[in-house]
Amino acid sequence: MPVIVFASSKGGAGKSTACVLVGSELARQGLDKNIRVALLDADPNSHSSGWAILDGCPRNIEIMNNLNENNILDAIDLAKKTCPFVLIDLEGVSSNTVTFAISQADLVIIPCQPSQNDAKEAVKTLKMVKNSSRLISKNIPSWILFTRLSAAIVTKTSRSLLSDFKAANVNVFSTSLIDREVFRSIFSFGGTIDKFKNFEKAQVNVNSLVSEIKNILKKGK
Ligand SMILES: Nc1ncnc2c1ncn2[C@@H]1O[C@H](COP(=O)(O)OP(=O)(O)OP(=O)(O)O)[C@@H](O)[C@H]1O
Ligand SMILES: [Mg+2]
């Protein structure tokens, strides 16, 4: 029943995209055994639940939306009872809803685009998670996920940001989400990436991220 939270103090960092991709892949892997994946959309803009109501959402994904500071903790408890994976897509703000969700996380994933300003926002989010950890006297693992990287080149900026994070002992996923049209298309046309042409590289990219997530959850740090 791990709770995986996608958080960033910045809008547009890639939370909903990462959340839907990871949720879809976990659902695909669990379809035969009817392993259910709860996707809690705690963003009033409803991007993940907007995706889920389009055609092609895996049948073992359970969407919960209209979440706020009054009901998020109850929703998480309920989801944990029925679903082996609970994913939470947050709004790009600092709020009680965000703090409450982070306090329940087994893993916080902080998407970050490869630019200096985005990295500064990611550091703010890391601090937010550290503060929540102090409040509940429990370490909440937090990992930076680089998103929207170029498939063609490793830029000087992304290389430098990665080495800054490593030097500061910040956890960074080895897998980055590449900037791919198919990752945008699912929000326009619904469903999972495998229904689009030339999805294979995107699938490898998402599989690699999900394997890393599962390993982190297994190790619990
Ligand atoms: N890996 C990717 N490849 C292509 N496009 C992407 C990728 N990640 C995000 N995007 C695009 O970037 C924009 C912002 O992404 P997304 O909605 O996932 O961010 P967010 O952090 O959830 O934003 P918000 O804070 O507004 O909810 C969207 O248009 C999305 O399609
Ligand atoms: Mg979003």
mmCIF file of C-alpha atoms and ligand atoms in Angstrom:
data_model
loop_
_atom_site.group_PDB
_atom_site.id
_atom_site.type_symbol
_atom_site.label_atom_id
_atom_site.label_comp_id
_atom_site.label_asym_id
_atom_site.label_seq_id
_atom_site.Cartn_x
_atom_site.Cartn_y
_atom_site.Cartn_z
ATOM 1 C CA MET A 1 0.000 0.000 0.000
ATOM 2 C CA PRO A 2 2.696 2.551 -0.679
ATOM 3 C CA VAL A 3 1.597 6.143 -1.088
ATOM 4 C CA ILE A 4 3.480 7.904 -3.862
ATOM 5 C CA VAL A 5 3.059 11.661 -4.002
ATOM 6 C CA PHE A 6 3.935 13.850 -6.991
ATOM 7 C CA ALA A 7 4.772 17.308 -5.676
ATOM 8 C CA SER A 8 6.373 20.546 -6.747
ATOM 9 C CA SER A 9 5.899 24.078 -5.555
ATOM 10 C CA LYS A 10 5.968 25.102 -9.205
ATOM 11 C CA GLY A 11 3.127 24.686 -11.676
ATOM 12 C CA GLY A 12 3.884 22.883 -14.916
ATOM 13 C CA ALA A 13 6.842 20.881 -13.598
ATOM 14 C CA GLY A 14 5.424 17.599 -14.923
ATOM 15 C CA LYS A 15 3.566 16.188 -11.898
ATOM 16 C CA SER A 16 0.371 15.106 -13.661
ATOM 17 C CA THR A 17 2.243 13.642 -16.621
ATOM 18 C CA ALA A 18 4.557 11.592 -14.397
ATOM 19 C CA CYS A 19 1.664 10.545 -12.144
ATOM 20 C CA VAL A 20 -0.510 9.325 -15.019
ATOM 21 C CA LEU A 21 2.410 7.537 -16.736
ATOM 22 C CA VAL A 22 3.481 5.755 -13.545
ATOM 23 C CA GLY A 23 -0.129 4.969 -12.606
ATOM 24 C CA SER A 24 -0.871 3.540 -16.064
ATOM 25 C CA GLU A 25 2.228 1.365 -16.033
ATOM 26 C CA LEU A 26 1.537 0.029 -12.529
ATOM 27 C CA ALA A 27 -2.023 -0.684 -13.654
ATOM 28 C CA ARG A 28 -0.805 -2.451 -16.815
ATOM 29 C CA GLN A 29 1.579 -4.611 -14.801
ATOM 30 C CA GLY A 30 -1.182 -5.468 -12.311
ATOM 31 C CA LEU A 31 -4.069 -5.962 -14.751
ATOM 32 C CA ASP A 32 -3.971 -9.797 -14.815
ATOM 33 C CA LYS A 33 -4.059 -10.014 -11.025
ATOM 34 C CA ASN A 34 -6.576 -7.179 -10.796
ATOM 35 C CA ILE A 35 -4.139 -5.143 -8.713
ATOM 36 C CA ARG A 36 -5.786 -1.771 -8.295
ATOM 37 C CA VAL A 37 -4.057 1.576 -8.499
ATOM 38 C CA ALA A 38 -5.670 4.539 -6.759
ATOM 39 C CA LEU A 39 -5.062 7.867 -8.427
ATOM 40 C CA LEU A 40 -5.970 10.726 -6.111
ATOM 41 C CA ASP A 41 -6.275 13.977 -8.004
ATOM 42 C CA ALA A 42 -5.749 16.690 -5.409
ATOM 43 C CA ASP A 43 -5.385 19.488 -7.936
ATOM 44 C CA PRO A 44 -8.530 21.619 -8.491
ATOM 45 C CA ASN A 45 -7.474 21.871 -12.152
ATOM 46 C CA SER A 46 -8.209 18.135 -12.426
ATOM 47 C CA HIS A 47 -5.665 17.219 -15.092
ATOM 48 C CA SER A 48 -5.244 13.587 -14.020
ATOM 49 C CA SER A 49 -8.930 12.967 -13.479
ATOM 50 C CA GLY A 50 -9.565 14.735 -16.803
ATOM 51 C CA TRP A 51 -7.329 12.112 -18.417
ATOM 52 C CA ALA A 52 -9.062 9.273 -16.551
ATOM 53 C CA ILE A 53 -12.516 10.102 -17.889
ATOM 54 C CA LEU A 54 -11.321 9.879 -21.499
ATOM 55 C CA ASP A 55 -11.546 6.546 -23.334
ATOM 56 C CA GLY A 56 -8.896 3.953 -22.586
ATOM 57 C CA CYS A 57 -8.166 4.500 -18.905
ATOM 58 C CA PRO A 58 -7.104 1.083 -17.520
ATOM 59 C CA ARG A 59 -10.026 -0.501 -15.664
ATOM 60 C CA ASN A 60 -7.952 -1.152 -12.541
ATOM 61 C CA ILE A 61 -7.265 2.560 -11.979
ATOM 62 C CA GLU A 62 -9.536 4.083 -9.335
ATOM 63 C CA ILE A 63 -9.853 7.832 -9.547
ATOM 64 C CA MET A 64 -10.690 9.984 -6.552
ATOM 65 C CA ASN A 65 -11.076 13.711 -7.090
ATOM 66 C CA ASN A 66 -12.562 16.845 -5.520
ATOM 67 C CA LEU A 67 -9.984 16.482 -2.779
ATOM 68 C CA ASN A 68 -9.101 19.262 -0.380
ATOM 69 C CA GLU A 69 -7.657 19.816 3.074
ATOM 70 C CA ASN A 70 -10.859 18.538 4.691
ATOM 71 C CA ASN A 71 -11.039 15.187 2.953
ATOM 72 C CA ILE A 72 -7.559 14.288 1.670
ATOM 73 C CA LEU A 73 -6.498 12.269 4.738
ATOM 74 C CA ASP A 74 -9.732 10.260 4.738
ATOM 75 C CA ALA A 75 -9.368 9.661 0.997
ATOM 76 C CA ILE A 76 -5.809 8.371 1.455
ATOM 77 C CA ASP A 77 -6.888 6.019 4.270
ATOM 78 C CA LEU A 78 -9.718 4.682 2.143
ATOM 79 C CA ALA A 79 -7.523 4.211 -0.919
ATOM 80 C CA LYS A 80 -4.876 2.391 1.147
ATOM 81 C CA LYS A 81 -7.481 -0.130 2.277
ATOM 82 C CA THR A 82 -8.474 -1.151 -1.229
ATOM 83 C CA CYS A 83 -5.510 -0.447 -3.506
ATOM 84 C CA PRO A 84 -1.934 -1.785 -3.388
ATOM 85 C CA PHE A 85 -0.672 1.462 -4.926
ATOM 86 C CA VAL A 86 -1.873 4.958 -4.045
ATOM 87 C CA LEU A 87 -0.688 7.808 -6.252
ATOM 88 C CA ILE A 88 -1.418 11.443 -5.449
ATOM 89 C CA ASP A 89 -1.199 14.254 -7.979
ATOM 90 C CA LEU A 90 -0.879 17.597 -6.173
ATOM 91 C CA GLU A 91 -1.427 21.198 -7.123
ATOM 92 C CA GLY A 92 1.745 23.246 -7.725
ATOM 93 C CA VAL A 93 1.321 25.327 -4.584
ATOM 94 C CA SER A 94 2.032 25.205 -0.885
ATOM 95 C CA SER A 95 -1.194 24.451 0.998
ATOM 96 C CA ASN A 96 -2.625 22.348 3.797
ATOM 97 C CA THR A 97 -3.781 19.777 1.247
ATOM 98 C CA VAL A 98 -0.207 19.469 -0.032
ATOM 99 C CA THR A 99 1.266 19.229 3.482
ATOM 100 C CA PHE A 100 -1.297 16.629 4.577
ATOM 101 C CA ALA A 101 -0.681 14.481 1.487
ATOM 102 C CA ILE A 102 3.110 14.684 1.864
ATOM 103 C CA SER A 103 2.825 13.658 5.513
ATOM 104 C CA GLN A 104 1.279 10.338 4.379
ATOM 105 C CA ALA A 105 3.818 9.607 1.640
ATOM 106 C CA ASP A 106 6.142 6.630 1.423
ATOM 107 C CA LEU A 107 7.810 8.371 -1.490
ATOM 108 C CA VAL A 108 7.626 11.945 -2.772
ATOM 109 C CA ILE A 109 8.549 12.396 -6.419
ATOM 110 C CA ILE A 110 9.522 15.945 -7.352
ATOM 111 C CA PRO A 111 9.513 16.513 -11.104
ATOM 112 C CA CYS A 112 12.002 19.123 -12.268
ATOM 113 C CA GLN A 113 12.671 20.441 -15.744
ATOM 114 C CA PRO A 114 16.330 20.967 -16.562
ATOM 115 C CA SER A 115 16.639 24.696 -15.874
ATOM 116 C CA GLN A 116 18.200 26.624 -13.003
ATOM 117 C CA ASN A 117 14.917 28.223 -11.924
ATOM 118 C CA ASP A 118 13.074 24.906 -11.937
ATOM 119 C CA ALA A 119 15.870 23.390 -9.855
ATOM 120 C CA LYS A 120 15.462 26.209 -7.301
ATOM 121 C CA GLU A 121 11.765 25.365 -7.043
ATOM 122 C CA ALA A 122 12.606 21.679 -6.653
ATOM 123 C CA VAL A 123 14.885 22.587 -3.731
ATOM 124 C CA LYS A 124 11.967 24.494 -2.141
ATOM 125 C CA THR A 125 9.814 21.392 -2.477
ATOM 126 C CA LEU A 126 12.548 19.242 -0.926
ATOM 127 C CA LYS A 127 12.557 21.648 2.014
ATOM 128 C CA MET A 128 8.771 21.347 2.282
ATOM 129 C CA VAL A 129 9.123 17.554 2.512
ATOM 130 C CA LYS A 130 11.901 17.899 5.130
ATOM 131 C CA ASN A 131 9.629 20.134 7.225
ATOM 132 C CA SER A 132 6.800 17.607 6.987
ATOM 133 C CA SER A 133 9.252 14.873 8.031
ATOM 134 C CA ARG A 134 10.165 16.913 11.109
ATOM 135 C CA LEU A 135 6.524 17.474 11.959
ATOM 136 C CA ILE A 136 5.759 13.770 11.985
ATOM 137 C CA SER A 137 9.227 12.667 13.216
ATOM 138 C CA LYS A 138 9.593 10.237 10.337
ATOM 139 C CA ASN A 139 11.809 10.351 7.283
ATOM 140 C CA ILE A 140 9.810 10.821 4.096
ATOM 141 C CA PRO A 141 11.952 9.760 1.114
ATOM 142 C CA SER A 142 11.998 12.408 -1.597
ATOM 143 C CA TRP A 143 13.497 12.036 -5.043
ATOM 144 C CA ILE A 144 14.005 14.487 -7.888
ATOM 145 C CA LEU A 145 12.791 13.311 -11.287
ATOM 146 C CA PHE A 146 14.165 15.225 -14.258
ATOM 147 C CA THR A 147 11.431 15.653 -16.847
ATOM 148 C CA ARG A 148 11.177 16.862 -20.415
ATOM 149 C CA LEU A 149 14.798 16.101 -21.182
ATOM 150 C CA SER A 150 15.907 16.131 -24.773
ATOM 151 C CA ALA A 151 16.135 12.684 -26.339
ATOM 152 C CA ALA A 152 18.998 13.864 -28.512
ATOM 153 C CA ILE A 153 21.471 15.603 -26.216
ATOM 154 C CA VAL A 154 22.510 15.962 -22.612
ATOM 155 C CA THR A 155 22.611 19.714 -22.112
ATOM 156 C CA LYS A 156 25.305 21.533 -20.157
ATOM 157 C CA THR A 157 22.639 22.858 -17.767
ATOM 158 C CA SER A 158 21.148 19.450 -16.999
ATOM 159 C CA ARG A 159 24.612 17.980 -16.413
ATOM 160 C CA SER A 160 25.503 20.807 -14.053
ATOM 161 C CA LEU A 161 22.196 20.597 -12.145
ATOM 162 C CA LEU A 162 22.628 16.860 -11.704
ATOM 163 C CA SER A 163 26.121 17.292 -10.295
ATOM 164 C CA ASP A 164 24.884 20.072 -7.922
ATOM 165 C CA PHE A 165 22.115 17.794 -6.625
ATOM 166 C CA LYS A 166 24.540 14.896 -6.183
ATOM 167 C CA ALA A 167 27.005 17.143 -4.348
ATOM 168 C CA ALA A 168 24.203 18.169 -1.983
ATOM 169 C CA ASN A 169 23.300 14.499 -1.393
ATOM 170 C CA VAL A 170 19.906 14.912 -3.008
ATOM 171 C CA ASN A 171 18.297 11.745 -4.374
ATOM 172 C CA VAL A 172 17.878 11.927 -8.137
ATOM 173 C CA PHE A 173 16.264 9.202 -10.257
ATOM 174 C CA SER A 174 18.688 7.666 -12.764
ATOM 175 C CA THR A 175 15.765 7.645 -15.178
ATOM 176 C CA SER A 176 14.625 10.991 -16.562
ATOM 177 C CA LEU A 177 11.384 11.407 -18.456
ATOM 178 C CA ILE A 178 12.223 12.434 -21.992
ATOM 179 C CA ASP A 179 10.204 15.130 -23.753
ATOM 180 C CA ARG A 180 7.938 13.052 -25.972
ATOM 181 C CA GLU A 181 4.827 13.848 -27.977
ATOM 182 C CA VAL A 182 3.217 10.597 -26.811
ATOM 183 C CA PHE A 183 3.415 11.840 -23.190
ATOM 184 C CA ARG A 184 1.341 14.867 -24.255
ATOM 185 C CA SER A 185 -1.005 12.891 -26.499
ATOM 186 C CA ILE A 186 -2.478 10.768 -23.713
ATOM 187 C CA PHE A 187 -3.970 13.923 -22.197
ATOM 188 C CA SER A 188 -5.569 14.911 -25.510
ATOM 189 C CA PHE A 189 -6.780 11.528 -26.685
ATOM 190 C CA GLY A 190 -6.923 9.442 -23.511
ATOM 191 C CA GLY A 191 -5.677 5.944 -22.814
ATOM 192 C CA THR A 192 -2.170 4.658 -22.376
ATOM 193 C CA ILE A 193 0.965 5.262 -24.413
ATOM 194 C CA ASP A 194 0.830 1.862 -26.169
ATOM 195 C CA LYS A 195 -2.118 2.939 -28.313
ATOM 196 C CA PHE A 196 0.041 5.516 -30.119
ATOM 197 C CA LYS A 197 2.442 4.911 -33.016
ATOM 198 C CA ASN A 198 6.137 4.514 -32.173
ATOM 199 C CA PHE A 199 5.481 4.230 -28.456
ATOM 200 C CA GLU A 200 8.227 1.654 -27.803
ATOM 201 C CA LYS A 201 10.965 4.038 -26.629
ATOM 202 C CA ALA A 202 8.472 5.868 -24.441
ATOM 203 C CA GLN A 203 7.434 2.531 -22.922
ATOM 204 C CA VAL A 204 11.062 1.661 -22.118
ATOM 205 C CA ASN A 205 11.437 5.089 -20.512
ATOM 206 C CA VAL A 206 8.362 4.626 -18.283
ATOM 207 C CA ASN A 207 9.250 0.996 -17.416
ATOM 208 C CA SER A 208 12.665 2.080 -16.262
ATOM 209 C CA LEU A 209 11.130 4.759 -14.011
ATOM 210 C CA VAL A 210 8.606 2.322 -12.525
ATOM 211 C CA SER A 211 11.379 -0.239 -11.811
ATOM 212 C CA GLU A 212 13.359 2.426 -9.990
ATOM 213 C CA ILE A 213 10.293 3.472 -7.983
ATOM 214 C CA LYS A 214 9.628 -0.145 -6.972
ATOM 215 C CA ASN A 215 13.270 -0.560 -5.874
ATOM 216 C CA ILE A 216 13.159 2.611 -3.782
ATOM 217 C CA LEU A 217 9.938 1.482 -2.116
ATOM 218 C CA LYS A 218 11.475 -1.922 -1.400
ATOM 219 C CA LYS A 219 14.515 -0.327 0.231
ATOM 220 C CA GLY A 220 12.306 2.214 2.019
ATOM 221 C CA LYS A 221 14.610 5.198 1.553
HETATM 222 N N1 LIG B 1 7.921 14.215 -20.494
HETATM 223 C C1 LIG B 1 7.133 15.076 -21.147
HETATM 224 N N2 LIG B 1 7.085 15.088 -22.498
HETATM 225 C C2 LIG B 1 6.305 15.967 -23.165
HETATM 226 N N3 LIG B 1 5.532 16.898 -22.572
HETATM 227 C C3 LIG B 1 5.521 16.928 -21.231
HETATM 228 C C4 LIG B 1 6.304 16.033 -20.440
HETATM 229 N N4 LIG B 1 6.087 16.331 -19.121
HETATM 230 C C5 LIG B 1 5.212 17.337 -19.101
HETATM 231 N N5 LIG B 1 4.874 17.717 -20.359
HETATM 232 C C6 LIG B 1 3.962 18.816 -20.745
HETATM 233 O O1 LIG B 1 4.293 19.939 -19.933
HETATM 234 C C7 LIG B 1 3.113 20.588 -19.466
HETATM 235 C C8 LIG B 1 3.091 20.559 -17.936
HETATM 236 O O2 LIG B 1 3.075 19.207 -17.514
HETATM 237 P P1 LIG B 1 2.120 18.698 -16.359
HETATM 238 O O3 LIG B 1 0.728 19.128 -16.592
HETATM 239 O O4 LIG B 1 2.398 17.268 -16.197
HETATM 240 O O5 LIG B 1 2.746 19.529 -15.148
HETATM 241 P P2 LIG B 1 2.137 19.750 -13.692
HETATM 242 O O6 LIG B 1 3.302 19.864 -12.790
HETATM 243 O O7 LIG B 1 1.144 18.707 -13.377
HETATM 244 O O8 LIG B 1 1.418 21.156 -13.872
HETATM 245 P P3 LIG B 1 0.348 21.830 -12.875
HETATM 246 O O9 LIG B 1 1.139 22.307 -11.701
HETATM 247 O O10 LIG B 1 -0.211 22.950 -13.707
HETATM 248 O O11 LIG B 1 -0.646 20.792 -12.516
HETATM 249 C C9 LIG B 1 1.948 19.847 -20.094
HETATM 250 O O12 LIG B 1 1.596 20.523 -21.269
HETATM 251 C C10 LIG B 1 2.522 18.469 -20.435
HETATM 252 O O13 LIG B 1 1.895 17.881 -21.553
HETATM 253 MG MG MG B 2 -0.837 18.855 -12.747
#
